[in-house]
Amino acid sequence: MLARLAELPLLVVLLGLCGAISLVPALYALGANDHQHARDFLYSALILLVLTAMLGIATAAYTPRDPARSHLAALVLAYAVLPFALALPLTEALPDTTLTNAWFEMISAFTTTGASAYDPERLADSVHLWRATVGWFGGFLILLAAYAILAPLNLGGTEVSSGRPPGRSGIGSAQVGRTADPGQRLTRFALMLFPAYAALTVLLWCGLLILGERGISALLHAMGTLSTSGITGRTAFQASGAGVAGELLVFLCFAFALTRRALPGIRLTENRRPLLQDPELRLAALIILAVTLILFLRHWFVAGRADLTPTGQAFSALWGILFTVASFLTTTGYVSADWQSASLWSGIGTHGLILLGLAIIGGGTATTAGGVKLLRVYALLRHGERELEKIIHPSSIGRGGPEARRLRREGAQFAWVFFMLFATSIAAVLALLLLVGVDFEPALVLAIASLTTTGQLADVGGAQPILYGDLASPVKVILGIAMVVGRLETLALLVLVLPGRGRR
């Protein structure tokens, strides 16, 4: 059965999965005696499954010339086509909505951005579950694509560690064999990743339930954490009943968005070293602790508050800063319940610029997080460190062996190219938003929020919250396209567009 599905085009398989996951909110609505929404999701699931069966029969004999590029093209087309299919249940559940809003909602969830154009109170719990399920599915898709599609083509951050130009297959990837076939590789990694991804979600869900959070709210937050979509329901994350203990559980799960080595069941060559020696995890810890301490100590050294503060208030402020900083570094976007007191503690009117910078840095490679990625920042830091050493000691020899030298040279070069492309993307999206009438500050926040797939920056990134529902349709279309560019990364899109001859 799995071998037969692996022979179908990837886009057809993904369309069938969209129909299958539509049954999740249908079953929930049926159990909640919400028969109207249960029918909406069930009928939409049947339509998508029947359409998938027809397309599967029509494309059964399709054989691409270049399977690797074909899967990359299918991944790009998935973000162009599937949001319309995913919007079908939403338009049925919300008959008074527009197609633009439904498309924006689904592309935001599918790219794990988490931006919403609807008032949470307007949507039923089954609709919120659909948004979270789409975000959870989108998180698994990008996780699977990072291992099975992007890594063999030296994309998604792999080019930094391998030192090979993006778009070129790795050494030995052209060998004929079961593990080298892209379809079989997708199946193998899906069977390897999905059990760990689903089990961690269920464990976090159960933990939040035990700590007192409501069932559906706990499930939404568990899905939003593992997928880094930050999707929530009628109850905001900071108002959930789990308290500080629940935030601590979510904080521990941020590790899976900081380094791919934290995900259990994945056999990687770098797993031979201890987890605490992982460069991405160590850099993330340094950034989180540095920003937390700066904001926390500002209470005394900059804000000039020398009064004695109760220990409980100090701890609440410290935890609120620590959790929120880690949340936006992983591009999840959850805000701690103590974030408001932390803002008053530090004395900064708004922390928007800090949170924008953290989201731009992003999480680890081959994870569900967005942004530039920690490995690229680490490569640039190592390159800068080596250049300073050469200024002091021109005849010195770099340490660390061939892997470290490759990271400082070719890896840093590719990281800088990507950083420039990312900055150019921010400028391009910002210019488009300004052309359609958005003011500069909201346009900058929205551009960074969409390209880093951190939709919650609209609430906390500026001086005033930005409501996605109040934006015009052209603005939503621009932001939706920017979300796809930020999720797939500019290098992957360039590899697909540029000629592929001679890449191997």
XYZ file of C-alpha atoms in Angstrom:
504
model
C 0.000 0.000 0.000
C 2.723 2.467 0.964
C 4.791 1.465 -2.047
C 1.812 2.129 -4.288
C 1.214 5.548 -2.739
C 4.909 6.393 -3.158
C 4.514 5.945 -6.922
C 1.817 8.622 -7.130
C 2.766 12.286 -7.662
C 3.510 14.009 -4.381
C 0.901 16.702 -4.959
C -1.831 14.076 -5.365
C -0.809 12.356 -2.121
C -0.836 15.667 -0.261
C -4.296 16.470 -1.611
C -5.525 13.129 -0.278
C -3.999 13.875 3.112
C -5.845 17.201 3.150
C -9.066 15.270 2.738
C -8.078 12.783 5.427
C -7.270 15.405 8.060
C -10.650 17.058 7.370
C -12.154 14.113 9.216
C -10.485 15.229 12.476
C -12.676 18.317 13.077
C -15.652 16.378 11.662
C -15.296 13.719 14.355
C -14.797 16.344 17.042
C -17.872 18.285 15.942
C -19.872 15.054 15.897
C -18.784 14.272 19.452
C -19.723 17.811 20.531
C -23.196 17.476 18.968
C -22.330 20.185 16.444
C -23.881 18.320 13.532
C -23.843 21.277 11.133
C -20.061 21.687 11.259
C -19.619 17.905 11.301
C -21.447 17.697 7.965
C -19.437 20.600 6.544
C -16.106 18.947 7.277
C -17.304 15.456 6.332
C -18.649 16.516 2.940
C -15.487 18.507 2.237
C -13.365 15.483 3.147
C -15.378 13.268 0.779
C -15.023 15.779 -2.054
C -11.254 16.011 -1.609
C -10.830 12.237 -1.313
C -12.895 11.561 -4.439
C -10.927 14.206 -6.330
C -7.699 12.605 -5.116
C -8.813 9.181 -6.328
C -9.635 10.569 -9.773
C -6.307 12.379 -10.043
C -4.481 9.294 -8.763
C -5.989 7.165 -11.534
C -5.202 9.803 -14.157
C -1.560 10.191 -13.061
C -0.784 6.574 -12.169
C 1.581 6.147 -15.122
C 3.352 9.486 -14.663
C 7.155 9.208 -14.448
C 9.151 12.447 -14.044
C 12.462 12.894 -15.801
C 14.145 14.310 -12.708
C 12.421 12.948 -9.582
C 14.340 15.223 -7.206
C 13.350 18.423 -9.037
C 9.868 17.024 -9.515
C 9.402 16.663 -5.752
C 10.730 20.176 -5.192
C 8.288 21.502 -7.783
C 5.472 19.543 -6.149
C 6.368 21.069 -2.791
C 6.162 24.579 -4.252
C 2.880 23.764 -6.009
C 1.518 22.388 -2.746
C 1.758 25.837 -1.181
C 0.128 27.334 -4.274
C -2.751 24.843 -4.671
C -3.480 23.152 -1.351
C -4.578 26.313 0.538
C -7.545 26.519 -1.837
C -8.417 22.891 -1.111
C -7.987 23.465 2.610
C -10.229 26.540 2.371
C -13.133 24.391 1.151
C -14.145 23.184 4.649
C -13.683 26.702 6.008
C -15.979 28.273 3.411
C -18.589 25.632 4.214
C -18.291 26.222 7.955
C -18.324 30.033 7.492
C -20.756 30.717 4.630
C -20.540 34.497 5.141
C -16.772 34.668 4.661
C -14.935 35.677 1.513
C -12.626 33.454 -0.501
C -9.715 35.823 0.167
C -10.137 35.543 3.931
C -10.525 31.758 3.778
C -7.436 31.440 1.552
C -5.421 33.760 3.806
C -6.458 31.797 6.895
C -5.427 28.479 5.385
C -2.162 29.621 3.846
C -1.282 31.216 7.183
C -1.972 27.956 9.006
C -0.356 25.754 6.333
C 2.889 27.769 6.434
C 2.778 27.654 10.285
C 2.518 31.447 10.415
C -0.519 31.421 12.680
C -2.011 34.755 11.579
C -5.809 34.906 11.689
C -8.234 37.243 9.946
C -11.154 36.224 12.183
C -12.207 37.145 15.679
C -11.594 34.041 17.835
C -15.052 34.308 19.364
C -16.623 34.093 15.931
C -15.227 30.633 15.199
C -16.511 27.398 16.679
C -14.131 25.029 18.443
C -14.232 22.654 15.477
C -13.066 25.466 13.165
C -10.240 26.346 15.548
C -9.312 22.652 15.574
C -9.250 22.718 11.772
C -6.860 25.685 11.798
C -4.579 23.939 14.295
C -4.731 20.654 12.365
C -3.748 22.392 9.130
C -0.865 24.094 10.941
C 0.200 20.789 12.486
C 0.048 19.111 9.072
C 2.021 21.978 7.523
C 4.655 21.661 10.224
C 5.089 17.957 9.549
C 5.239 18.586 5.799
C 8.090 21.085 6.068
C 9.849 18.784 8.536
C 9.554 15.879 6.104
C 10.572 18.039 3.153
C 13.684 19.224 4.989
C 14.949 15.642 5.272
C 13.619 13.998 2.110
C 13.500 16.828 -0.470
C 15.629 19.810 0.535
C 18.583 18.038 2.173
C 19.472 15.883 -0.889
C 19.541 19.117 -2.946
C 21.631 20.966 -0.326
C 18.834 23.353 0.603
C 17.184 24.435 3.819
C 20.483 25.035 5.631
C 22.174 21.797 4.586
C 24.359 23.760 2.182
C 25.994 25.489 5.159
C 27.218 22.271 6.767
C 27.997 20.406 3.530
C 29.760 23.283 1.772
C 28.245 22.265 -1.578
C 26.377 24.781 -3.754
C 22.590 24.803 -3.246
C 20.647 22.766 -5.764
C 23.375 20.195 -6.342
C 22.765 16.649 -5.196
C 25.014 15.299 -2.467
C 27.786 12.837 -3.078
C 26.408 9.456 -3.885
C 22.812 10.628 -4.191
C 22.674 9.643 -7.824
C 23.228 5.993 -7.019
C 20.440 3.677 -8.048
C 18.884 2.048 -5.046
C 15.920 1.939 -2.767
C 17.213 4.604 -0.379
C 18.278 6.905 -3.268
C 14.842 6.951 -4.943
C 13.049 10.191 -3.937
C 9.680 8.456 -3.557
C 11.087 5.746 -1.336
C 13.072 8.326 0.603
C 9.889 10.275 1.303
C 8.160 7.155 2.579
C 11.123 6.131 4.720
C 11.465 9.512 6.396
C 7.703 9.855 6.836
C 7.614 6.567 8.740
C 10.591 7.729 10.778
C 9.392 11.260 11.605
C 5.643 10.918 12.053
C 5.633 8.616 15.130
C 7.952 10.955 17.047
C 6.112 14.086 15.868
C 2.693 12.687 16.792
C 3.856 11.152 20.081
C 5.382 14.426 21.280
C 2.150 16.237 20.424
C 0.066 13.733 22.373
C 2.440 13.841 25.352
C 2.313 17.633 25.490
C -1.477 17.540 25.133
C -1.790 15.104 28.039
C 0.607 17.164 30.141
C -1.417 20.344 29.623
C -4.603 18.448 30.421
C -3.152 17.173 33.681
C -2.121 20.710 34.615
C -5.710 21.945 34.310
C -6.093 23.256 30.765
C -9.335 22.615 28.902
C -9.265 19.650 26.482
C -9.647 21.384 23.121
C -7.507 24.336 24.214
C -4.729 21.995 25.355
C -4.820 20.165 22.018
C -4.638 23.406 20.042
C -1.666 24.624 22.058
C 0.104 21.263 21.770
C -0.302 21.305 17.992
C 0.722 24.953 17.824
C 3.873 24.289 19.837
C 5.191 21.288 17.908
C 4.419 22.913 14.555
C 5.609 26.381 15.748
C 2.408 27.849 14.302
C 1.362 29.385 17.625
C -2.302 28.814 16.761
C -4.744 29.170 19.617
C -8.498 29.075 20.015
C -11.024 31.099 21.932
C -8.765 30.971 24.975
C -5.458 32.740 24.445
C -2.314 30.909 25.478
C -1.512 33.338 28.263
C -5.025 32.848 29.659
C -4.950 29.041 29.676
C -5.452 27.182 32.925
C -2.117 25.358 32.942
C -0.254 28.293 34.510
C 3.520 28.471 34.824
C 3.830 24.669 34.871
C 2.121 24.476 31.469
C 4.388 27.186 30.093
C 7.370 25.195 31.366
C 6.228 22.128 29.412
C 5.848 24.213 26.270
C 9.237 25.814 26.929
C 10.892 22.376 27.030
C 9.269 21.509 23.692
C 10.883 24.571 22.120
C 14.066 22.478 21.990
C 12.597 20.536 19.047
C 12.457 23.803 17.091
C 16.006 24.810 18.040
C 17.867 21.718 16.868
C 16.872 18.748 14.762
C 18.970 16.497 16.959
C 16.439 16.855 19.778
C 13.749 14.964 17.847
C 13.857 11.300 18.952
C 14.089 8.475 16.455
C 16.191 10.351 13.888
C 19.483 8.711 12.995
C 21.999 11.422 12.134
C 25.773 11.243 11.840
C 26.183 14.249 14.161
C 24.222 12.449 16.888
C 27.464 10.815 17.963
C 28.320 13.971 19.878
C 26.448 14.931 23.053
C 23.347 17.049 22.515
C 24.725 19.878 24.634
C 27.595 20.272 22.148
C 25.195 21.003 19.302
C 26.151 24.444 17.903
C 22.570 25.502 17.196
C 21.379 24.645 20.690
C 24.334 26.396 22.316
C 23.866 29.506 20.192
C 20.138 29.548 20.973
C 20.865 29.246 24.693
C 23.341 32.119 24.465
C 20.852 34.361 22.651
C 17.967 33.535 24.982
C 20.002 34.037 28.160
C 21.665 37.212 26.905
C 18.415 38.894 25.868
C 16.667 37.748 29.057
C 19.395 39.076 31.328
C 19.618 42.391 29.472
C 15.894 43.004 29.766
C 15.786 41.765 33.343
C 18.781 43.751 34.619
C 17.596 46.888 32.839
C 15.175 47.296 35.737
C 18.032 48.488 37.951
C 20.826 49.716 35.689
C 18.899 51.648 33.024
C 15.388 52.257 34.296
C 16.893 53.470 37.579
C 14.604 51.544 39.890
C 16.588 50.957 43.034
C 13.626 50.047 45.209
C 13.363 46.632 46.784
C 11.129 44.419 44.691
C 9.272 41.361 46.007
C 10.927 38.091 45.022
C 7.729 36.753 43.475
C 7.391 39.742 41.164
C 11.034 39.457 40.118
C 10.639 35.762 39.354
C 7.471 36.392 37.342
C 9.205 39.068 35.288
C 12.238 36.842 34.692
C 10.111 33.894 33.607
C 7.906 36.050 31.378
C 10.940 37.391 29.539
C 12.626 33.975 29.266
C 9.575 32.194 27.883
C 8.556 34.888 25.408
C 12.096 35.326 24.082
C 12.414 31.569 23.458
C 8.952 31.491 21.888
C 9.738 34.165 19.306
C 13.207 32.786 18.609
C 11.530 29.530 17.583
C 8.945 31.599 15.606
C 6.130 30.044 17.669
C 4.766 33.340 18.937
C 3.199 32.313 22.230
C 3.315 35.027 24.901
C 3.754 34.241 28.583
C 1.076 35.231 31.077
C 3.800 37.200 32.877
C 4.893 39.087 29.763
C 2.942 42.200 30.691
C 4.614 42.403 34.085
C 7.948 41.695 32.390
C 7.386 44.644 30.041
C 6.685 46.950 32.969
C 9.694 45.516 34.802
C 12.220 46.280 32.067
C 10.899 49.806 31.542
C 10.867 49.548 27.736
C 7.613 50.801 26.287
C 7.498 48.101 23.625
C 9.778 45.137 22.982
C 8.705 44.905 19.362
C 12.117 45.512 17.826
C 13.702 42.831 20.028
C 11.031 40.296 19.130
C 11.376 41.143 15.437
C 15.110 40.485 15.624
C 14.618 37.174 17.408
C 12.115 36.014 14.781
C 14.532 36.951 11.987
C 17.247 34.761 13.549
C 14.751 31.879 13.776
C 15.192 28.303 14.934
C 17.243 25.332 13.842
C 17.695 23.814 10.401
C 15.456 20.884 9.447
C 12.893 21.936 12.037
C 9.457 23.502 11.813
C 10.819 26.944 12.794
C 11.241 29.764 10.299
C 13.653 32.669 10.010
C 17.236 32.773 8.792
C 18.088 29.722 10.966
C 20.615 29.379 13.754
C 23.170 27.373 11.770
C 23.571 30.172 9.236
C 24.053 32.725 12.017
C 26.545 30.379 13.689
C 28.531 30.027 10.454
C 28.735 33.813 10.080
C 29.868 34.181 13.690
C 32.589 31.559 13.236
C 33.724 33.236 10.038
C 33.926 36.592 11.791
C 35.840 35.045 14.689
C 38.349 33.504 12.288
C 38.842 36.794 10.437
C 39.612 38.547 13.731
C 42.156 35.842 14.559
C 43.838 36.362 11.178
C 44.091 40.101 11.832
C 45.889 39.467 15.121
C 47.901 36.436 13.926
C 48.080 36.443 10.090
C 49.999 33.144 9.987
C 47.665 31.266 12.329
C 45.944 28.032 11.303
C 42.233 27.586 11.899
C 41.181 25.005 14.456
C 38.422 22.402 14.388
C 39.405 20.191 11.476
C 38.014 20.078 7.926
C 34.352 20.331 9.001
C 34.942 23.532 10.954
C 36.995 25.026 8.101
C 34.265 24.161 5.600
C 31.682 25.813 7.854
C 33.783 28.983 8.175
C 34.497 29.219 4.447
C 31.910 27.843 2.043
C 29.242 27.556 4.731
C 29.613 31.201 5.752
C 29.540 32.263 2.106
C 26.242 30.475 1.474
C 24.860 31.788 4.757
C 25.701 35.347 3.750
C 24.068 34.865 0.341
C 20.903 33.620 2.007
C 20.947 36.478 4.517
C 21.166 38.987 1.666
C 18.310 37.261 -0.157
C 16.255 37.336 3.029
C 16.945 41.035 3.515
C 16.034 41.672 -0.122
C 12.776 39.774 0.381
C 11.927 41.983 3.384
C 12.618 45.090 1.301
C 10.512 43.802 -1.604
C 7.525 42.885 0.575
C 7.840 46.176 2.443
C 7.829 48.107 -0.843
C 4.729 46.256 -2.075
C 2.882 46.939 1.164
C 3.786 50.621 0.981
C 2.502 50.767 -2.596
C -0.917 49.451 -1.553
C -1.259 52.083 1.167
C 0.085 50.508 4.386
C 2.048 52.814 6.688
C 5.763 52.191 7.112
C 5.862 50.788 10.654
C 2.929 48.350 10.232
C 4.300 47.377 6.811
C 7.706 46.526 8.299
C 6.133 44.465 11.084
C 3.859 42.613 8.661
C 6.692 41.940 6.210
C 8.909 40.413 8.891
C 5.980 38.525 10.446
C 5.102 36.883 7.133
C 8.644 36.085 5.964
C 9.629 34.623 9.344
C 6.262 32.779 9.621
C 5.589 34.462 12.971
C 2.133 35.930 12.559
C 1.848 36.882 16.236
C 4.349 39.699 15.662
C 1.411 41.757 14.424
C 0.069 41.802 17.992
C 3.293 42.596 19.843
C 5.770 43.792 17.215
C 4.545 47.366 16.900
C 3.413 50.160 19.143
C -0.205 49.182 18.453
C -1.606 45.734 17.591
C -2.346 45.130 13.918
C -5.587 43.292 13.118
C -5.308 41.052 10.068
C -9.075 41.193 9.602
C -8.924 44.949 8.979
C -6.392 44.627 6.164
C -7.464 45.060 2.558
C -7.559 42.082 0.186
C -4.427 43.125 -1.795
C -2.479 43.334 1.474
C -3.595 39.823 2.453
C -2.572 38.457 -0.945
C 0.897 40.021 -0.627
C 1.313 38.661 2.895
C 0.129 35.194 1.822
C 2.721 35.033 -0.954
C 5.384 36.302 1.452
C 4.480 33.510 3.880
C 5.142 30.932 1.163
C 8.472 32.571 0.282
C 9.484 32.600 3.934
C 8.427 29.005 4.482
C 10.132 27.553 1.400
C 13.122 29.935 1.514
C 14.308 32.000 -1.434
C 17.150 29.622 -2.322
C 14.736 26.748 -2.944
C 12.613 28.909 -5.226
C 15.690 30.066 -7.148
C 16.893 26.484 -7.571
C 13.541 25.565 -9.050
C 13.454 28.519 -11.430
C 17.069 28.489 -12.595
C 18.245 25.849 -15.110
C 19.110 22.545 -13.475
C 21.679 21.299 -15.985
C 25.055 20.514 -14.483
C 23.979 20.668 -10.856
C 25.002 17.103 -10.037
